[in-house]
Amino acid sequence: MQHGSALLTTPFGSHARAQEVIDSVDLTGRRAVVTGGASGLGAETVRALATAGAEVTIATRRPQSAEPLVQELAAVAGAGRVHAEALDLSDTASVDAFTRTWSGPLDILVANAGIMALPTRTLTPGGWEMQLATNHLGHFALATGLHTALRDAGSARIVVVSSGAHLGAPFDFEDPHFARRPYDPWAAYGQSKSADILFTVGARRWAADRITANALNPGYILTRLQRHVDDDTMRAFGVMDDQGNVKPLPYYKTPEQGAATSVLLAASPLLEGVTGRYFEDNQEARTVRDREDQPGGVAAHALDPEAADRLWEYSTDALHTA
């Protein structure tokens, strides 16, 4: 399932900063939406795109939380306009309201928002497991709802933030919401991130509309994404000491470094026309078929075009019955 062509490489290292990967790229006149853009990786993605000239909409559950970033970028000479709009990805009515009120073309959609490792099985009012609802189904509804705007841009890009956690968790079509199998926070998270990658593979059906879609693993970064992870697990990961102080390990990235691959896929001319691929550390990742000793890579199950089409149908049906 690896692409016939060689893996795409770029001159940027694993810890390049977001601003570096689009240095000299002019996004004036382009419009972008970044979900979860008020903090963490999303905020750094917004900063990089806006300072390159793009008009950026921060789509977030609490628009007021984005106000400091909006004000900061309003003072940057040459930056595109930045504003915040309400969007709750776990609420289909909220997604519908966002897509209905959008007008004009959309050049870049960064599906960045996410939740991780909810300790107990939590369902949306529509009966969806919350991590799958937020990380995949909500973004699927957003992208399909904005399809016309993306098509009208003439050369649009969708960027989906996935995770290495997908490696051990294929999408379970028989029980995606853990109705029968025991709920596991990390299996649920990993499944949602496999779904994220499969969505970008399935989006090949939009190639004729000149819409590309690629997924990425941002690497290890400490952000609010870890807020549901208990202290014992954080200590087991080696990022919390006995006093409860959180500290990154040497190979961890800063949020600005973690956002680099998102920004690369969103705006670099190196990615022109590239679609349905998975990147990490600013390079296209190799395919792995079983859990291997060496870290990284993308699981074959996440690039399977048949699974991608099946998930597209499943997701479409889920939205129609929501």
mmCIF file of N, CA and C in Angstrom, residues 16-126:
data_model
loop_
_atom_site.group_PDB
_atom_site.id
_atom_site.type_symbol
_atom_site.label_atom_id
_atom_site.label_comp_id
_atom_site.label_asym_id
_atom_site.label_seq_id
_atom_site.Cartn_x
_atom_site.Cartn_y
_atom_site.Cartn_z
ATOM 1 N N ALA A 16 12.576 21.612 12.966
ATOM 2 C CA ALA A 16 12.394 22.907 12.310
ATOM 3 C C ALA A 16 11.158 23.590 12.890
ATOM 4 N N ARG A 17 11.169 24.905 12.890
ATOM 5 C CA ARG A 17 10.043 25.670 13.418
ATOM 6 C C ARG A 17 9.022 25.954 12.310
ATOM 7 N N ALA A 18 7.790 26.191 12.731
ATOM 8 C CA ALA A 18 6.709 26.430 11.773
ATOM 9 C C ALA A 18 7.042 27.572 10.817
ATOM 10 N N GLN A 19 7.623 28.642 11.346
ATOM 11 C CA GLN A 19 7.942 29.790 10.489
ATOM 12 C C GLN A 19 8.995 29.430 9.442
ATOM 13 N N GLU A 20 9.892 28.531 9.795
ATOM 14 C CA GLU A 20 10.969 28.161 8.863
ATOM 15 C C GLU A 20 10.435 27.475 7.614
ATOM 16 N N VAL A 21 9.456 26.602 7.786
ATOM 17 C CA VAL A 21 9.047 25.769 6.654
ATOM 18 C C VAL A 21 8.260 26.538 5.600
ATOM 19 N N ILE A 22 7.759 27.731 5.958
ATOM 20 C CA ILE A 22 7.112 28.541 4.916
ATOM 21 C C ILE A 22 7.773 29.917 4.797
ATOM 22 N N ASP A 23 9.012 29.997 5.193
ATOM 23 C CA ASP A 23 9.744 31.238 5.012
ATOM 24 C C ASP A 23 9.739 31.608 3.528
ATOM 25 N N SER A 24 9.404 32.832 3.225
ATOM 26 C CA SER A 24 9.330 33.390 1.861
ATOM 27 C C SER A 24 8.056 32.970 1.102
ATOM 28 N N VAL A 25 7.166 32.168 1.716
ATOM 29 C CA VAL A 25 5.886 31.849 1.096
ATOM 30 C C VAL A 25 4.905 32.989 1.369
ATOM 31 N N ASP A 26 4.249 33.481 0.333
ATOM 32 C CA ASP A 26 3.293 34.585 0.472
ATOM 33 C C ASP A 26 1.873 34.033 0.369
ATOM 34 N N LEU A 27 1.123 34.122 1.463
ATOM 35 C CA LEU A 27 -0.249 33.615 1.495
ATOM 36 C C LEU A 27 -1.281 34.744 1.422
ATOM 37 N N THR A 28 -0.863 35.928 1.021
ATOM 38 C CA THR A 28 -1.787 37.048 0.898
ATOM 39 C C THR A 28 -2.946 36.677 -0.031
ATOM 40 N N GLY A 29 -4.153 36.924 0.437
ATOM 41 C CA GLY A 29 -5.332 36.599 -0.359
ATOM 42 C C GLY A 29 -5.864 35.196 -0.129
ATOM 43 N N ARG A 30 -5.118 34.364 0.580
ATOM 44 C CA ARG A 30 -5.579 32.998 0.884
ATOM 45 C C ARG A 30 -6.373 33.019 2.188
ATOM 46 N N ARG A 31 -7.304 32.087 2.297
ATOM 47 C CA ARG A 31 -8.131 31.998 3.507
ATOM 48 C C ARG A 31 -7.963 30.621 4.125
ATOM 49 N N ALA A 32 -7.839 30.598 5.439
ATOM 50 C CA ALA A 32 -7.599 29.349 6.155
ATOM 51 C C ALA A 32 -8.536 29.231 7.350
ATOM 52 N N VAL A 33 -8.878 27.993 7.684
ATOM 53 C CA VAL A 33 -9.585 27.669 8.926
ATOM 54 C C VAL A 33 -8.696 26.712 9.702
ATOM 55 N N VAL A 34 -8.474 27.006 10.987
ATOM 56 C CA VAL A 34 -7.698 26.124 11.858
ATOM 57 C C VAL A 34 -8.576 25.765 13.055
ATOM 58 N N THR A 35 -8.949 24.495 13.178
ATOM 59 C CA THR A 35 -9.732 24.092 14.347
ATOM 60 C C THR A 35 -8.803 23.974 15.553
ATOM 61 N N GLY A 36 -9.335 24.319 16.716
ATOM 62 C CA GLY A 36 -8.506 24.286 17.922
ATOM 63 C C GLY A 36 -7.330 25.241 17.828
ATOM 64 N N GLY A 37 -7.541 26.367 17.179
ATOM 65 C CA GLY A 37 -6.435 27.279 16.900
ATOM 66 C C GLY A 37 -6.128 28.294 17.984
ATOM 67 N N ALA A 38 -6.750 28.161 19.159
ATOM 68 C CA ALA A 38 -6.534 29.160 20.203
ATOM 69 C C ALA A 38 -5.328 28.859 21.084
ATOM 70 N N SER A 39 -4.838 27.628 21.050
ATOM 71 C CA SER A 39 -3.726 27.269 21.939
ATOM 72 C C SER A 39 -2.885 26.172 21.302
ATOM 73 N N GLY A 40 -1.737 25.896 21.908
ATOM 74 C CA GLY A 40 -0.903 24.771 21.515
ATOM 75 C C GLY A 40 -0.474 24.782 20.064
ATOM 76 N N LEU A 41 -0.518 23.605 19.438
ATOM 77 C CA LEU A 41 -0.120 23.475 18.034
ATOM 78 C C LEU A 41 -0.971 24.351 17.131
ATOM 79 N N GLY A 42 -2.255 24.424 17.439
ATOM 80 C CA GLY A 42 -3.154 25.216 16.607
ATOM 81 C C GLY A 42 -2.775 26.680 16.578
ATOM 82 N N ALA A 43 -2.438 27.228 17.753
ATOM 83 C CA ALA A 43 -2.061 28.643 17.816
ATOM 84 C C ALA A 43 -0.796 28.910 17.012
ATOM 85 N N GLU A 44 0.173 27.991 17.085
ATOM 86 C CA GLU A 44 1.407 28.179 16.314
ATOM 87 C C GLU A 44 1.139 28.053 14.814
ATOM 88 N N THR A 45 0.194 27.194 14.441
ATOM 89 C CA THR A 45 -0.199 27.079 13.039
ATOM 90 C C THR A 45 -0.839 28.379 12.567
ATOM 91 N N VAL A 46 -1.721 28.927 13.392
ATOM 92 C CA VAL A 46 -2.364 30.209 13.065
ATOM 93 C C VAL A 46 -1.316 31.306 12.908
ATOM 94 N N ARG A 47 -0.375 31.368 13.831
ATOM 95 C CA ARG A 47 0.673 32.403 13.767
ATOM 96 C C ARG A 47 1.441 32.336 12.453
ATOM 97 N N ALA A 48 1.847 31.135 12.085
ATOM 98 C CA ALA A 48 2.662 30.980 10.875
ATOM 99 C C ALA A 48 1.869 31.347 9.619
ATOM 100 N N LEU A 49 0.627 30.877 9.523
ATOM 101 C CA LEU A 49 -0.178 31.159 8.341
ATOM 102 C C LEU A 49 -0.529 32.643 8.252
ATOM 103 N N ALA A 50 -0.888 33.239 9.385
ATOM 104 C CA ALA A 50 -1.289 34.650 9.380
ATOM 105 C C ALA A 50 -0.106 35.565 9.065
ATOM 106 N N THR A 51 1.054 35.282 9.653
ATOM 107 C CA THR A 51 2.202 36.150 9.393
ATOM 108 C C THR A 51 2.705 36.015 7.957
ATOM 109 N N ALA A 52 2.322 34.913 7.287
ATOM 110 C CA ALA A 52 2.622 34.770 5.858
ATOM 111 C C ALA A 52 1.576 35.471 4.992
ATOM 112 N N GLY A 53 0.564 36.074 5.636
ATOM 113 C CA GLY A 53 -0.414 36.879 4.922
ATOM 114 C C GLY A 53 -1.807 36.307 4.813
ATOM 115 N N ALA A 54 -2.019 35.068 5.273
ATOM 116 C CA ALA A 54 -3.335 34.445 5.132
ATOM 117 C C ALA A 54 -4.349 35.061 6.091
ATOM 118 N N GLU A 55 -5.597 35.097 5.635
ATOM 119 C CA GLU A 55 -6.705 35.428 6.533
ATOM 120 C C GLU A 55 -7.095 34.134 7.238
ATOM 121 N N VAL A 56 -7.080 34.132 8.565
ATOM 122 C CA VAL A 56 -7.275 32.885 9.309
ATOM 123 C C VAL A 56 -8.491 32.978 10.228
ATOM 124 N N THR A 57 -9.345 31.971 10.145
ATOM 125 C CA THR A 57 -10.452 31.817 11.076
ATOM 126 C C THR A 57 -10.071 30.742 12.091
ATOM 127 N N ILE A 58 -10.050 31.129 13.355
ATOM 128 C CA ILE A 58 -9.808 30.176 14.440
ATOM 129 C C ILE A 58 -11.162 29.590 14.828
ATOM 130 N N ALA A 59 -11.330 28.292 14.600
ATOM 131 C CA ALA A 59 -12.587 27.614 14.928
ATOM 132 C C ALA A 59 -12.403 26.894 16.258
ATOM 133 N N THR A 60 -13.107 27.358 17.284
ATOM 134 C CA THR A 60 -12.867 26.856 18.640
ATOM 135 C C THR A 60 -14.151 26.887 19.454
ATOM 136 N N ARG A 61 -14.234 26.004 20.438
ATOM 137 C CA ARG A 61 -15.448 25.950 21.259
ATOM 138 C C ARG A 61 -15.671 27.250 22.025
ATOM 139 N N ARG A 62 -14.586 27.896 22.439
ATOM 140 C CA ARG A 62 -14.696 29.144 23.199
ATOM 141 C C ARG A 62 -13.956 30.255 22.453
ATOM 142 N N PRO A 63 -14.639 30.963 21.553
ATOM 143 C CA PRO A 63 -13.967 31.996 20.757
ATOM 144 C C PRO A 63 -13.240 33.045 21.603
ATOM 145 N N GLN A 64 -13.760 33.321 22.801
ATOM 146 C CA GLN A 64 -13.105 34.335 23.631
ATOM 147 C C GLN A 64 -11.699 33.908 24.043
ATOM 148 N N SER A 65 -11.443 32.582 24.064
ATOM 149 C CA SER A 65 -10.112 32.111 24.447
ATOM 150 C C SER A 65 -9.069 32.448 23.394
ATOM 151 N N ALA A 66 -9.515 32.752 22.174
ATOM 152 C CA ALA A 66 -8.588 33.101 21.097
ATOM 153 C C ALA A 66 -8.282 34.585 21.046
ATOM 154 N N GLU A 67 -8.956 35.373 21.881
ATOM 155 C CA GLU A 67 -8.817 36.827 21.783
ATOM 156 C C GLU A 67 -7.381 37.328 21.953
ATOM 157 N N PRO A 68 -6.595 36.787 22.915
ATOM 158 C CA PRO A 68 -5.202 37.257 23.024
ATOM 159 C C PRO A 68 -4.404 37.025 21.737
ATOM 160 N N LEU A 69 -4.612 35.888 21.080
ATOM 161 C CA LEU A 69 -3.900 35.598 19.835
ATOM 162 C C LEU A 69 -4.381 36.522 18.714
ATOM 163 N N VAL A 70 -5.688 36.771 18.663
ATOM 164 C CA VAL A 70 -6.233 37.687 17.661
ATOM 165 C C VAL A 70 -5.609 39.070 17.814
ATOM 166 N N GLN A 71 -5.541 39.543 19.054
ATOM 167 C CA GLN A 71 -4.967 40.871 19.308
ATOM 168 C C GLN A 71 -3.474 40.905 18.989
ATOM 169 N N GLU A 72 -2.778 39.843 19.345
ATOM 170 C CA GLU A 72 -1.338 39.763 19.068
ATOM 171 C C GLU A 72 -1.053 39.887 17.571
ATOM 172 N N LEU A 73 -1.815 39.131 16.768
ATOM 173 C CA LEU A 73 -1.554 39.116 15.331
ATOM 174 C C LEU A 73 -2.075 40.365 14.634
ATOM 175 N N ALA A 74 -3.044 41.047 15.240
ATOM 176 C CA ALA A 74 -3.536 42.307 14.671
ATOM 177 C C ALA A 74 -2.442 43.370 14.675
ATOM 178 N N ALA A 75 -1.465 43.199 15.569
ATOM 179 C CA ALA A 75 -0.382 44.174 15.687
ATOM 180 C C ALA A 75 0.832 43.823 14.830
ATOM 181 N N VAL A 76 0.773 42.713 14.096
ATOM 182 C CA VAL A 76 1.901 42.276 13.273
ATOM 183 C C VAL A 76 1.759 42.848 11.860
ATOM 184 N N ALA A 77 2.730 43.623 11.456
ATOM 185 C CA ALA A 77 2.694 44.239 10.130
ATOM 186 C C ALA A 77 2.670 43.169 9.042
ATOM 187 N N GLY A 78 1.748 43.297 8.110
ATOM 188 C CA GLY A 78 1.669 42.366 6.984
ATOM 189 C C GLY A 78 0.899 41.103 7.249
ATOM 190 N N ALA A 79 0.491 40.882 8.494
ATOM 191 C CA ALA A 79 -0.253 39.658 8.811
ATOM 192 C C ALA A 79 -1.674 39.743 8.271
ATOM 193 N N GLY A 80 -2.222 38.598 7.898
ATOM 194 C CA GLY A 80 -3.611 38.551 7.468
ATOM 195 C C GLY A 80 -4.541 38.718 8.665
ATOM 196 N N ARG A 81 -5.785 39.038 8.354
ATOM 197 C CA ARG A 81 -6.766 39.214 9.423
ATOM 198 C C ARG A 81 -7.038 37.875 10.104
ATOM 199 N N VAL A 82 -7.118 37.911 11.424
ATOM 200 C CA VAL A 82 -7.404 36.711 12.206
ATOM 201 C C VAL A 82 -8.641 36.967 13.053
ATOM 202 N N HIS A 83 -9.564 36.044 13.025
ATOM 203 C CA HIS A 83 -10.734 36.169 13.889
ATOM 204 C C HIS A 83 -11.167 34.780 14.337
ATOM 205 N N ALA A 84 -12.015 34.721 15.350
ATOM 206 C CA ALA A 84 -12.436 33.445 15.925
ATOM 207 C C ALA A 84 -13.935 33.242 15.730
ATOM 208 N N GLU A 85 -14.307 31.988 15.472
ATOM 209 C CA GLU A 85 -15.716 31.601 15.342
ATOM 210 C C GLU A 85 -15.963 30.374 16.212
ATOM 211 N N ALA A 86 -17.194 30.252 16.705
ATOM 212 C CA ALA A 86 -17.553 29.120 17.566
ATOM 213 C C ALA A 86 -17.681 27.838 16.749
ATOM 214 N N LEU A 87 -17.089 26.769 17.255
ATOM 215 C CA LEU A 87 -17.225 25.444 16.636
ATOM 216 C C LEU A 87 -16.985 24.381 17.693
ATOM 217 N N ASP A 88 -17.997 23.540 17.907
ATOM 218 C CA ASP A 88 -17.873 22.371 18.776
ATOM 219 C C ASP A 88 -17.976 21.145 17.877
ATOM 220 N N LEU A 89 -16.856 20.479 17.650
ATOM 221 C CA LEU A 89 -16.812 19.362 16.705
ATOM 222 C C LEU A 89 -17.650 18.164 17.147
ATOM 223 N N SER A 90 -17.959 18.070 18.430
ATOM 224 C CA SER A 90 -18.753 16.941 18.914
ATOM 225 C C SER A 90 -20.256 17.191 18.784
ATOM 226 N N ASP A 91 -20.614 18.361 18.292
ATOM 227 C CA ASP A 91 -22.010 18.771 18.178
ATOM 228 C C ASP A 91 -22.328 19.025 16.700
ATOM 229 N N THR A 92 -23.109 18.130 16.085
ATOM 230 C CA THR A 92 -23.371 18.268 14.646
ATOM 231 C C THR A 92 -24.080 19.578 14.322
ATOM 232 N N ALA A 93 -24.920 20.077 15.231
ATOM 233 C CA ALA A 93 -25.605 21.351 14.982
ATOM 234 C C ALA A 93 -24.600 22.495 14.918
ATOM 235 N N SER A 94 -23.571 22.443 15.767
ATOM 236 C CA SER A 94 -22.536 23.476 15.769
ATOM 237 C C SER A 94 -21.741 23.443 14.468
ATOM 238 N N VAL A 95 -21.396 22.229 14.014
ATOM 239 C CA VAL A 95 -20.655 22.102 12.750
ATOM 240 C C VAL A 95 -21.516 22.604 11.593
ATOM 241 N N ASP A 96 -22.795 22.232 11.597
ATOM 242 C CA ASP A 96 -23.694 22.679 10.534
ATOM 243 C C ASP A 96 -23.794 24.202 10.508
ATOM 244 N N ALA A 97 -23.888 24.813 11.688
ATOM 245 C CA ALA A 97 -23.998 26.270 11.761
ATOM 246 C C ALA A 97 -22.743 26.935 11.201
ATOM 247 N N PHE A 98 -21.585 26.361 11.507
ATOM 248 C CA PHE A 98 -20.327 26.935 11.013
ATOM 249 C C PHE A 98 -20.261 26.857 9.492
ATOM 250 N N THR A 99 -20.582 25.687 8.941
ATOM 251 C CA THR A 99 -20.457 25.519 7.489
ATOM 252 C C THR A 99 -21.529 26.310 6.739
ATOM 253 N N ARG A 100 -22.715 26.435 7.331
ATOM 254 C CA ARG A 100 -23.796 27.185 6.667
ATOM 255 C C ARG A 100 -23.471 28.663 6.538
ATOM 256 N N THR A 101 -22.806 29.199 7.545
ATOM 257 C CA THR A 101 -22.543 30.640 7.545
ATOM 258 C C THR A 101 -21.239 30.999 6.832
ATOM 259 N N TRP A 102 -20.464 29.976 6.414
ATOM 260 C CA TRP A 102 -19.225 30.275 5.679
ATOM 261 C C TRP A 102 -19.584 30.757 4.275
ATOM 262 N N SER A 103 -18.916 31.795 3.819
ATOM 263 C CA SER A 103 -19.147 32.256 2.448
ATOM 264 C C SER A 103 -17.818 32.498 1.752
ATOM 265 N N GLY A 104 -17.779 32.218 0.464
ATOM 266 C CA GLY A 104 -16.562 32.422 -0.313
ATOM 267 C C GLY A 104 -15.653 31.209 -0.280
ATOM 268 N N PRO A 105 -14.574 31.257 -1.068
ATOM 269 C CA PRO A 105 -13.663 30.116 -1.150
ATOM 270 C C PRO A 105 -12.851 29.905 0.125
ATOM 271 N N LEU A 106 -12.367 28.679 0.294
ATOM 272 C CA LEU A 106 -11.496 28.327 1.419
ATOM 273 C C LEU A 106 -10.284 27.599 0.866
ATOM 274 N N ASP A 107 -9.089 28.146 1.098
ATOM 275 C CA ASP A 107 -7.863 27.591 0.536
ATOM 276 C C ASP A 107 -7.232 26.507 1.405
ATOM 277 N N ILE A 108 -7.360 26.661 2.727
ATOM 278 C CA ILE A 108 -6.665 25.766 3.658
ATOM 279 C C ILE A 108 -7.594 25.417 4.817
ATOM 280 N N LEU A 109 -7.761 24.121 5.072
ATOM 281 C CA LEU A 109 -8.487 23.660 6.258
ATOM 282 C C LEU A 109 -7.547 22.786 7.066
ATOM 283 N N VAL A 110 -7.226 23.224 8.279
ATOM 284 C CA VAL A 110 -6.352 22.455 9.165
ATOM 285 C C VAL A 110 -7.204 21.847 10.272
ATOM 286 N N ALA A 111 -7.384 20.524 10.211
ATOM 287 C CA ALA A 111 -8.142 19.786 11.221
ATOM 288 C C ALA A 111 -7.188 19.463 12.369
ATOM 289 N N ASN A 112 -7.053 20.418 13.265
ATOM 290 C CA ASN A 112 -6.042 20.351 14.322
ATOM 291 C C ASN A 112 -6.626 19.987 15.687
ATOM 292 N N ALA A 113 -7.861 20.376 15.960
ATOM 293 C CA ALA A 113 -8.437 20.157 17.288
ATOM 294 C C ALA A 113 -8.525 18.673 17.605
ATOM 295 N N GLY A 114 -8.408 18.346 18.871
ATOM 296 C CA GLY A 114 -8.527 16.948 19.253
ATOM 297 C C GLY A 114 -8.599 16.772 20.759
ATOM 298 N N ILE A 115 -9.099 15.622 21.173
ATOM 299 C CA ILE A 115 -9.052 15.230 22.579
ATOM 300 C C ILE A 115 -8.407 13.859 22.663
ATOM 301 N N MET A 116 -7.816 13.556 23.813
ATOM 302 C CA MET A 116 -7.012 12.343 23.946
ATOM 303 C C MET A 116 -7.262 11.648 25.275
ATOM 304 N N ALA A 117 -7.440 10.335 25.176
ATOM 305 C CA ALA A 117 -7.436 9.449 26.342
ATOM 306 C C ALA A 117 -8.458 9.832 27.413
ATOM 307 N N LEU A 118 -9.700 10.077 26.992
ATOM 308 C CA LEU A 118 -10.746 10.297 27.993
ATOM 309 C C LEU A 118 -10.819 9.063 28.886
ATOM 310 N N PRO A 119 -10.747 9.243 30.213
ATOM 311 C CA PRO A 119 -10.609 8.082 31.106
ATOM 312 C C PRO A 119 -11.813 7.151 31.102
ATOM 313 N N THR A 120 -13.012 7.660 30.857
ATOM 314 C CA THR A 120 -14.201 6.811 30.818
ATOM 315 C C THR A 120 -14.926 7.015 29.493
ATOM 316 N N ARG A 121 -15.649 5.975 29.084
ATOM 317 C CA ARG A 121 -16.396 6.052 27.827
ATOM 318 C C ARG A 121 -17.434 7.164 27.923
ATOM 319 N N THR A 122 -17.326 8.115 27.042
ATOM 320 C CA THR A 122 -18.218 9.273 27.029
ATOM 321 C C THR A 122 -18.855 9.366 25.656
ATOM 322 N N LEU A 123 -20.169 9.551 25.623
ATOM 323 C CA LEU A 123 -20.877 9.611 24.361
ATOM 324 C C LEU A 123 -21.433 11.006 24.114
ATOM 325 N N THR A 124 -21.517 11.379 22.846
ATOM 326 C CA THR A 124 -22.211 12.601 22.470
ATOM 327 C C THR A 124 -23.712 12.347 22.575
ATOM 328 N N PRO A 125 -24.539 13.397 22.541
ATOM 329 C CA PRO A 125 -25.989 13.174 22.552
ATOM 330 C C PRO A 125 -26.457 12.260 21.417
ATOM 331 N N GLY A 126 -25.684 12.218 20.314
ATOM 332 C CA GLY A 126 -26.046 11.352 19.199
ATOM 333 C C GLY A 126 -25.563 9.926 19.344
#
